[in-house]
């Protein structure tokens, strides 16, 4: 089979890919994508491929008559999540799978780092030179937390949420999930009344993907329902939040803090209101990252390639 | 019994203390200590007490003929850890217990926040506005870690170390302990060759207390044995580290980073060489802190008071 790969893959990951696809023909575009999140430039090599791995151009996919499987190199798939595209792949028998499993651990670990940096007051503590016993020190030390007995609400409960539950369990934090359809296998209670859940949680963890139902989910009304002093986290997608309302809630002292790995747009302009909002901490969409992510992505692809060859179900199939 | 309390206890914790000591006489000094870590000013009320709770003055303890039990309000007890003092309390039948159990969770959580802030590159990521896919972003994302498969060496393995093991277990990190006397109940492997262990660990976590054997433990020779690029953490006591050698190892790029909650002295002067050393992150001895620490301390004391009244062993007895 012809496998079109538009990822910027090299080193150990490329060796892994070459060895794992022996017997197949690998086709690379003239210019690979800048990252696992980026769309590649349209490349005509895609038109004759059986399999595409990366972030292939939607227009070219829709003009292909050979494609049978697309392995997307990210967890989010907003670029492909449109009714016409879903109809196209369904009518042409093209399977589409994502790489959520690859990024779940990095994303969950990133959220955990946010929760703990907040609990231990790191942004303040790392900047403080207060002597033990001074008023500044006493305030800082008493503001520090262990998370024990607090409540965290996880919105958008998939692979990342599950991993996060594993990581948070020993901390003694009470966990609740909110998702579109409860399946009964969540392992933690699933809430039905989102307003009540927002009013009761000390930590609101937004892992919602970007789709028509989630865009603007955290509007001013929902942000206003969050318990006073609670902490808001976002590692889903920036479009799920009304950023002006979020900035206002921080300025008003209503929210304890916001920790964001995703924004809309990315990066936010240097003069964006969230950049100057108090207690707003932003990382530049590095949550899913890890030093070995390209190798993990290739391994995930190769595992799915074996399944595809054998006619078995693909891991992370989304269409 | 007369109970001398020199802690700055008030609010809910004071109510708890008053209720839990009914039937006994509570005696407070003219000026309480500034914090759970501070020595109180000598106060003659101690001289006639049966029990002391806090950080009572050593000279006054040694002039008392009534004291039978001292509950120290901290985990560390350098102030009392001298052969003459040990001889005095032994010959006078005075029991001494510490509050390590109270601070173990806060300390372990603080170390966990350090490990994760480092793994997710938070000091760099929170300051970055790099666009996805840019060279700066790619370096940052690839430097991010999940800790899975890495090795952490824990030095000084007591209540904090045990709690840390619980918190780190789901992260898939390999854990090793180093302690003066292995007891066989550590639950993780105990290393014998410290040099070899330092050379193999990605994370060196120093929880050593301050005592004659530990002062200067991390001298230049031991710091030099640490694997290149490894991360050094200290939440034990600042005196266990040669701080000039540590600054030099950071400047030389030998150590990946240092995360310190304790230093010698505290706070370090603003112009101390560690304050300007690269990748050196310092919090002002807030590791054990939590919003409810005073109530936790009082509960721990009251639990020991019940044991003392019943002639049972005290939790955290150190002398």
PDB file of N, CA and C in Angstrom, chain A residues 27-82:
ATOM      1  N   UNK A  27       5.295   7.645   1.216  1.00  0.00           N
ATOM      2  CA  UNK A  27       5.352   8.840   0.378  1.00  0.00           C
ATOM      3  C   UNK A  27       5.356  10.065   1.293  1.00  0.00           C
ATOM      4  N   UNK A  28       6.356  10.921   1.135  1.00  0.00           N
ATOM      5  CA  UNK A  28       6.421  12.137   1.946  1.00  0.00           C
ATOM      6  C   UNK A  28       6.122  13.348   1.072  1.00  0.00           C
ATOM      7  N   UNK A  29       5.498  14.363   1.629  1.00  0.00           N
ATOM      8  CA  UNK A  29       5.220  15.568   0.832  1.00  0.00           C
ATOM      9  C   UNK A  29       6.497  16.380   0.639  1.00  0.00           C
ATOM     10  N   UNK A  30       6.445  17.333  -0.265  1.00  0.00           N
ATOM     11  CA  UNK A  30       7.594  18.203  -0.491  1.00  0.00           C
ATOM     12  C   UNK A  30       7.937  18.958   0.788  1.00  0.00           C
ATOM     13  N   UNK A  31       6.878  19.445   1.490  1.00  0.00           N
ATOM     14  CA  UNK A  31       7.100  20.147   2.766  1.00  0.00           C
ATOM     15  C   UNK A  31       6.241  19.508   3.852  1.00  0.00           C
ATOM     16  N   UNK A  32       6.854  18.908   4.869  1.00  0.00           N
ATOM     17  CA  UNK A  32       6.041  18.313   5.945  1.00  0.00           C
ATOM     18  C   UNK A  32       5.380  19.410   6.794  1.00  0.00           C
ATOM     19  N   UNK A  33       4.384  19.030   7.587  1.00  0.00           N
ATOM     20  CA  UNK A  33       3.722  19.981   8.488  1.00  0.00           C
ATOM     21  C   UNK A  33       4.711  20.444   9.550  1.00  0.00           C
ATOM     22  N   UNK A  34       4.460  21.611  10.119  1.00  0.00           N
ATOM     23  CA  UNK A  34       5.378  22.182  11.114  1.00  0.00           C
ATOM     24  C   UNK A  34       5.323  21.430  12.443  1.00  0.00           C
ATOM     25  N   UNK A  35       4.208  20.779  12.740  1.00  0.00           N
ATOM     26  CA  UNK A  35       4.071  20.057  14.002  1.00  0.00           C
ATOM     27  C   UNK A  35       2.920  19.071  13.876  1.00  0.00           C
ATOM     28  N   UNK A  36       2.721  18.288  14.926  1.00  0.00           N
ATOM     29  CA  UNK A  36       1.622  17.319  14.916  1.00  0.00           C
ATOM     30  C   UNK A  36       0.260  18.009  14.918  1.00  0.00           C
ATOM     31  N   UNK A  37       0.242  19.318  15.205  1.00  0.00           N
ATOM     32  CA  UNK A  37      -1.031  20.041  15.248  1.00  0.00           C
ATOM     33  C   UNK A  37      -1.349  20.760  13.951  1.00  0.00           C
ATOM     34  N   UNK A  38      -0.325  20.953  13.083  1.00  0.00           N
ATOM     35  CA  UNK A  38      -0.487  21.804  11.914  1.00  0.00           C
ATOM     36  C   UNK A  38      -1.027  21.082  10.694  1.00  0.00           C
ATOM     37  N   UNK A  39      -1.825  21.804   9.910  1.00  0.00           N
ATOM     38  CA  UNK A  39      -2.188  21.328   8.577  1.00  0.00           C
ATOM     39  C   UNK A  39      -0.944  21.398   7.706  1.00  0.00           C
ATOM     40  N   UNK A  40      -0.719  20.346   6.909  1.00  0.00           N
ATOM     41  CA  UNK A  40       0.365  20.411   5.935  1.00  0.00           C
ATOM     42  C   UNK A  40      -0.141  21.171   4.711  1.00  0.00           C
ATOM     43  N   UNK A  41       0.788  21.693   3.924  1.00  0.00           N
ATOM     44  CA  UNK A  41       0.371  22.290   2.643  1.00  0.00           C
ATOM     45  C   UNK A  41      -0.161  21.179   1.763  1.00  0.00           C
ATOM     46  N   UNK A  42      -1.150  21.487   0.943  1.00  0.00           N
ATOM     47  CA  UNK A  42      -1.686  20.456   0.051  1.00  0.00           C
ATOM     48  C   UNK A  42      -0.556  19.871  -0.801  1.00  0.00           C
ATOM     49  N   UNK A  43      -0.506  18.560  -0.900  1.00  0.00           N
ATOM     50  CA  UNK A  43       0.545  17.925  -1.693  1.00  0.00           C
ATOM     51  C   UNK A  43      -0.104  16.828  -2.520  1.00  0.00           C
ATOM     52  N   UNK A  44       0.179  16.855  -3.821  1.00  0.00           N
ATOM     53  CA  UNK A  44      -0.542  15.967  -4.739  1.00  0.00           C
ATOM     54  C   UNK A  44      -0.225  14.490  -4.503  1.00  0.00           C
ATOM     55  N   UNK A  45       0.875  14.204  -3.769  1.00  0.00           N
ATOM     56  CA  UNK A  45       1.219  12.806  -3.499  1.00  0.00           C
ATOM     57  C   UNK A  45       0.081  12.113  -2.737  1.00  0.00           C
ATOM     58  N   UNK A  46      -0.696  12.895  -2.015  1.00  0.00           N
ATOM     59  CA  UNK A  46      -1.811  12.333  -1.247  1.00  0.00           C
ATOM     60  C   UNK A  46      -2.863  11.694  -2.155  1.00  0.00           C
ATOM     61  N   UNK A  47      -3.010  12.262  -3.349  1.00  0.00           N
ATOM     62  CA  UNK A  47      -4.114  11.850  -4.232  1.00  0.00           C
ATOM     63  C   UNK A  47      -4.086  10.361  -4.592  1.00  0.00           C
ATOM     64  N   UNK A  48      -2.897   9.765  -4.574  1.00  0.00           N
ATOM     65  CA  UNK A  48      -2.786   8.363  -5.003  1.00  0.00           C
ATOM     66  C   UNK A  48      -2.478   7.410  -3.846  1.00  0.00           C
ATOM     67  N   UNK A  49      -2.576   7.937  -2.602  1.00  0.00           N
ATOM     68  CA  UNK A  49      -2.231   7.093  -1.446  1.00  0.00           C
ATOM     69  C   UNK A  49      -3.427   6.261  -0.988  1.00  0.00           C
ATOM     70  N   UNK A  50      -3.129   5.121  -0.329  1.00  0.00           N
ATOM     71  CA  UNK A  50      -4.168   4.288   0.276  1.00  0.00           C
ATOM     72  C   UNK A  50      -4.417   4.717   1.726  1.00  0.00           C
ATOM     73  N   UNK A  51      -3.339   5.174   2.344  1.00  0.00           N
ATOM     74  CA  UNK A  51      -3.389   5.541   3.765  1.00  0.00           C
ATOM     75  C   UNK A  51      -2.745   6.914   3.932  1.00  0.00           C
ATOM     76  N   UNK A  52      -3.309   7.751   4.804  1.00  0.00           N
ATOM     77  CA  UNK A  52      -2.678   9.038   5.125  1.00  0.00           C
ATOM     78  C   UNK A  52      -2.462   9.120   6.625  1.00  0.00           C
ATOM     79  N   UNK A  53      -1.292   9.622   7.026  1.00  0.00           N
ATOM     80  CA  UNK A  53      -0.912   9.707   8.440  1.00  0.00           C
ATOM     81  C   UNK A  53      -0.385  11.118   8.690  1.00  0.00           C
ATOM     82  N   UNK A  54      -1.103  11.889   9.476  1.00  0.00           N
ATOM     83  CA  UNK A  54      -0.669  13.258   9.784  1.00  0.00           C
ATOM     84  C   UNK A  54      -1.869  14.177   9.862  1.00  0.00           C
ATOM     85  N   UNK A  55      -1.797  15.288   9.154  1.00  0.00           N
ATOM     86  CA  UNK A  55      -2.891  16.277   9.115  1.00  0.00           C
ATOM     87  C   UNK A  55      -3.168  16.599   7.644  1.00  0.00           C
ATOM     88  N   UNK A  56      -3.558  15.576   6.834  1.00  0.00           N
ATOM     89  CA  UNK A  56      -3.670  15.777   5.389  1.00  0.00           C
ATOM     90  C   UNK A  56      -4.769  16.785   5.024  1.00  0.00           C
ATOM     91  N   UNK A  57      -4.555  17.427   3.898  1.00  0.00           N
ATOM     92  CA  UNK A  57      -5.458  18.466   3.398  1.00  0.00           C
ATOM     93  C   UNK A  57      -6.841  17.890   3.068  1.00  0.00           C
ATOM     94  N   UNK A  58      -7.874  18.543   3.592  1.00  0.00           N
ATOM     95  CA  UNK A  58      -9.230  18.025   3.437  1.00  0.00           C
ATOM     96  C   UNK A  58      -9.691  18.016   1.988  1.00  0.00           C
ATOM     97  N   UNK A  59      -9.335  19.087   1.270  1.00  0.00           N
ATOM     98  CA  UNK A  59      -9.744  19.169  -0.136  1.00  0.00           C
ATOM     99  C   UNK A  59      -9.156  18.026  -0.946  1.00  0.00           C
ATOM    100  N   UNK A  60      -7.871  17.743  -0.713  1.00  0.00           N
ATOM    101  CA  UNK A  60      -7.213  16.664  -1.464  1.00  0.00           C
ATOM    102  C   UNK A  60      -7.785  15.299  -1.075  1.00  0.00           C
ATOM    103  N   UNK A  61      -8.117  15.140   0.217  1.00  0.00           N
ATOM    104  CA  UNK A  61      -8.751  13.878   0.632  1.00  0.00           C
ATOM    105  C   UNK A  61     -10.034  13.669  -0.170  1.00  0.00           C
ATOM    106  N   UNK A  62     -10.807  14.745  -0.305  1.00  0.00           N
ATOM    107  CA  UNK A  62     -12.105  14.630  -0.964  1.00  0.00           C
ATOM    108  C   UNK A  62     -11.978  14.456  -2.474  1.00  0.00           C
ATOM    109  N   UNK A  63     -10.758  14.644  -3.004  1.00  0.00           N
ATOM    110  CA  UNK A  63     -10.571  14.413  -4.445  1.00  0.00           C
ATOM    111  C   UNK A  63      -9.863  13.080  -4.706  1.00  0.00           C
ATOM    112  N   UNK A  64      -9.565  12.344  -3.624  1.00  0.00           N
ATOM    113  CA  UNK A  64      -8.866  11.064  -3.792  1.00  0.00           C
ATOM    114  C   UNK A  64      -9.860   9.931  -4.054  1.00  0.00           C
ATOM    115  N   UNK A  65      -9.464   9.001  -4.896  1.00  0.00           N
ATOM    116  CA  UNK A  65     -10.320   7.834  -5.114  1.00  0.00           C
ATOM    117  C   UNK A  65      -9.660   6.570  -4.565  1.00  0.00           C
ATOM    118  N   UNK A  66      -8.457   6.748  -3.952  1.00  0.00           N
ATOM    119  CA  UNK A  66      -7.723   5.564  -3.468  1.00  0.00           C
ATOM    120  C   UNK A  66      -7.722   5.444  -1.944  1.00  0.00           C
ATOM    121  N   UNK A  67      -7.905   6.547  -1.231  1.00  0.00           N
ATOM    122  CA  UNK A  67      -7.766   6.555   0.234  1.00  0.00           C
ATOM    123  C   UNK A  67      -8.748   5.604   0.928  1.00  0.00           C
ATOM    124  N   UNK A  68      -8.237   4.868   1.935  1.00  0.00           N
ATOM    125  CA  UNK A  68      -9.100   3.959   2.689  1.00  0.00           C
ATOM    126  C   UNK A  68      -9.019   4.198   4.194  1.00  0.00           C
ATOM    127  N   UNK A  69      -7.950   4.852   4.622  1.00  0.00           N
ATOM    128  CA  UNK A  69      -7.791   5.090   6.058  1.00  0.00           C
ATOM    129  C   UNK A  69      -6.964   6.353   6.294  1.00  0.00           C
ATOM    130  N   UNK A  70      -7.416   7.199   7.221  1.00  0.00           N
ATOM    131  CA  UNK A  70      -6.666   8.399   7.613  1.00  0.00           C
ATOM    132  C   UNK A  70      -6.379   8.328   9.111  1.00  0.00           C
ATOM    133  N   UNK A  71      -5.093   8.322   9.459  1.00  0.00           N
ATOM    134  CA  UNK A  71      -4.689   8.359  10.871  1.00  0.00           C
ATOM    135  C   UNK A  71      -4.286   9.790  11.187  1.00  0.00           C
ATOM    136  N   UNK A  72      -5.118  10.497  11.940  1.00  0.00           N
ATOM    137  CA  UNK A  72      -4.829  11.886  12.303  1.00  0.00           C
ATOM    138  C   UNK A  72      -3.809  11.904  13.439  1.00  0.00           C
ATOM    139  N   UNK A  73      -2.841  12.823  13.351  1.00  0.00           N
ATOM    140  CA  UNK A  73      -1.718  12.822  14.300  1.00  0.00           C
ATOM    141  C   UNK A  73      -1.996  13.628  15.574  1.00  0.00           C
ATOM    142  N   UNK A  74      -3.221  14.061  15.756  1.00  0.00           N
ATOM    143  CA  UNK A  74      -3.565  14.827  16.957  1.00  0.00           C
ATOM    144  C   UNK A  74      -4.719  14.153  17.687  1.00  0.00           C
ATOM    145  N   UNK A  75      -5.069  14.738  18.817  1.00  0.00           N
ATOM    146  CA  UNK A  75      -6.217  14.259  19.574  1.00  0.00           C
ATOM    147  C   UNK A  75      -7.466  14.981  19.053  1.00  0.00           C
ATOM    148  N   UNK A  76      -7.391  16.321  18.981  1.00  0.00           N
ATOM    149  CA  UNK A  76      -8.492  17.113  18.418  1.00  0.00           C
ATOM    150  C   UNK A  76      -8.559  16.917  16.905  1.00  0.00           C
ATOM    151  N   UNK A  77      -9.767  17.045  16.331  1.00  0.00           N
ATOM    152  CA  UNK A  77      -9.888  16.871  14.870  1.00  0.00           C
ATOM    153  C   UNK A  77     -10.894  17.847  14.282  1.00  0.00           C
ATOM    154  N   UNK A  78     -10.884  19.072  14.841  1.00  0.00           N
ATOM    155  CA  UNK A  78     -11.780  20.137  14.374  1.00  0.00           C
ATOM    156  C   UNK A  78     -11.707  20.307  12.854  1.00  0.00           C
ATOM    157  N   UNK A  79     -10.461  20.190  12.321  1.00  0.00           N
ATOM    158  CA  UNK A  79     -10.216  20.387  10.883  1.00  0.00           C
ATOM    159  C   UNK A  79     -11.093  19.457  10.021  1.00  0.00           C
ATOM    160  N   UNK A  80     -11.461  18.300  10.580  1.00  0.00           N
ATOM    161  CA  UNK A  80     -12.198  17.295   9.797  1.00  0.00           C
ATOM    162  C   UNK A  80     -13.633  17.098  10.301  1.00  0.00           C
ATOM    163  N   UNK A  81     -13.968  17.800  11.391  1.00  0.00           N
ATOM    164  CA  UNK A  81     -15.233  17.511  12.071  1.00  0.00           C
ATOM    165  C   UNK A  81     -16.388  18.326  11.487  1.00  0.00           C
ATOM    166  N   UNK A  82     -16.758  18.022  10.225  1.00  0.00           N
ATOM    167  CA  UNK A  82     -17.859  18.708   9.546  1.00  0.00           C
ATOM    168  C   UNK A  82     -18.772  17.656   8.925  1.00  0.00           C
TER     169      UNK A  82
END
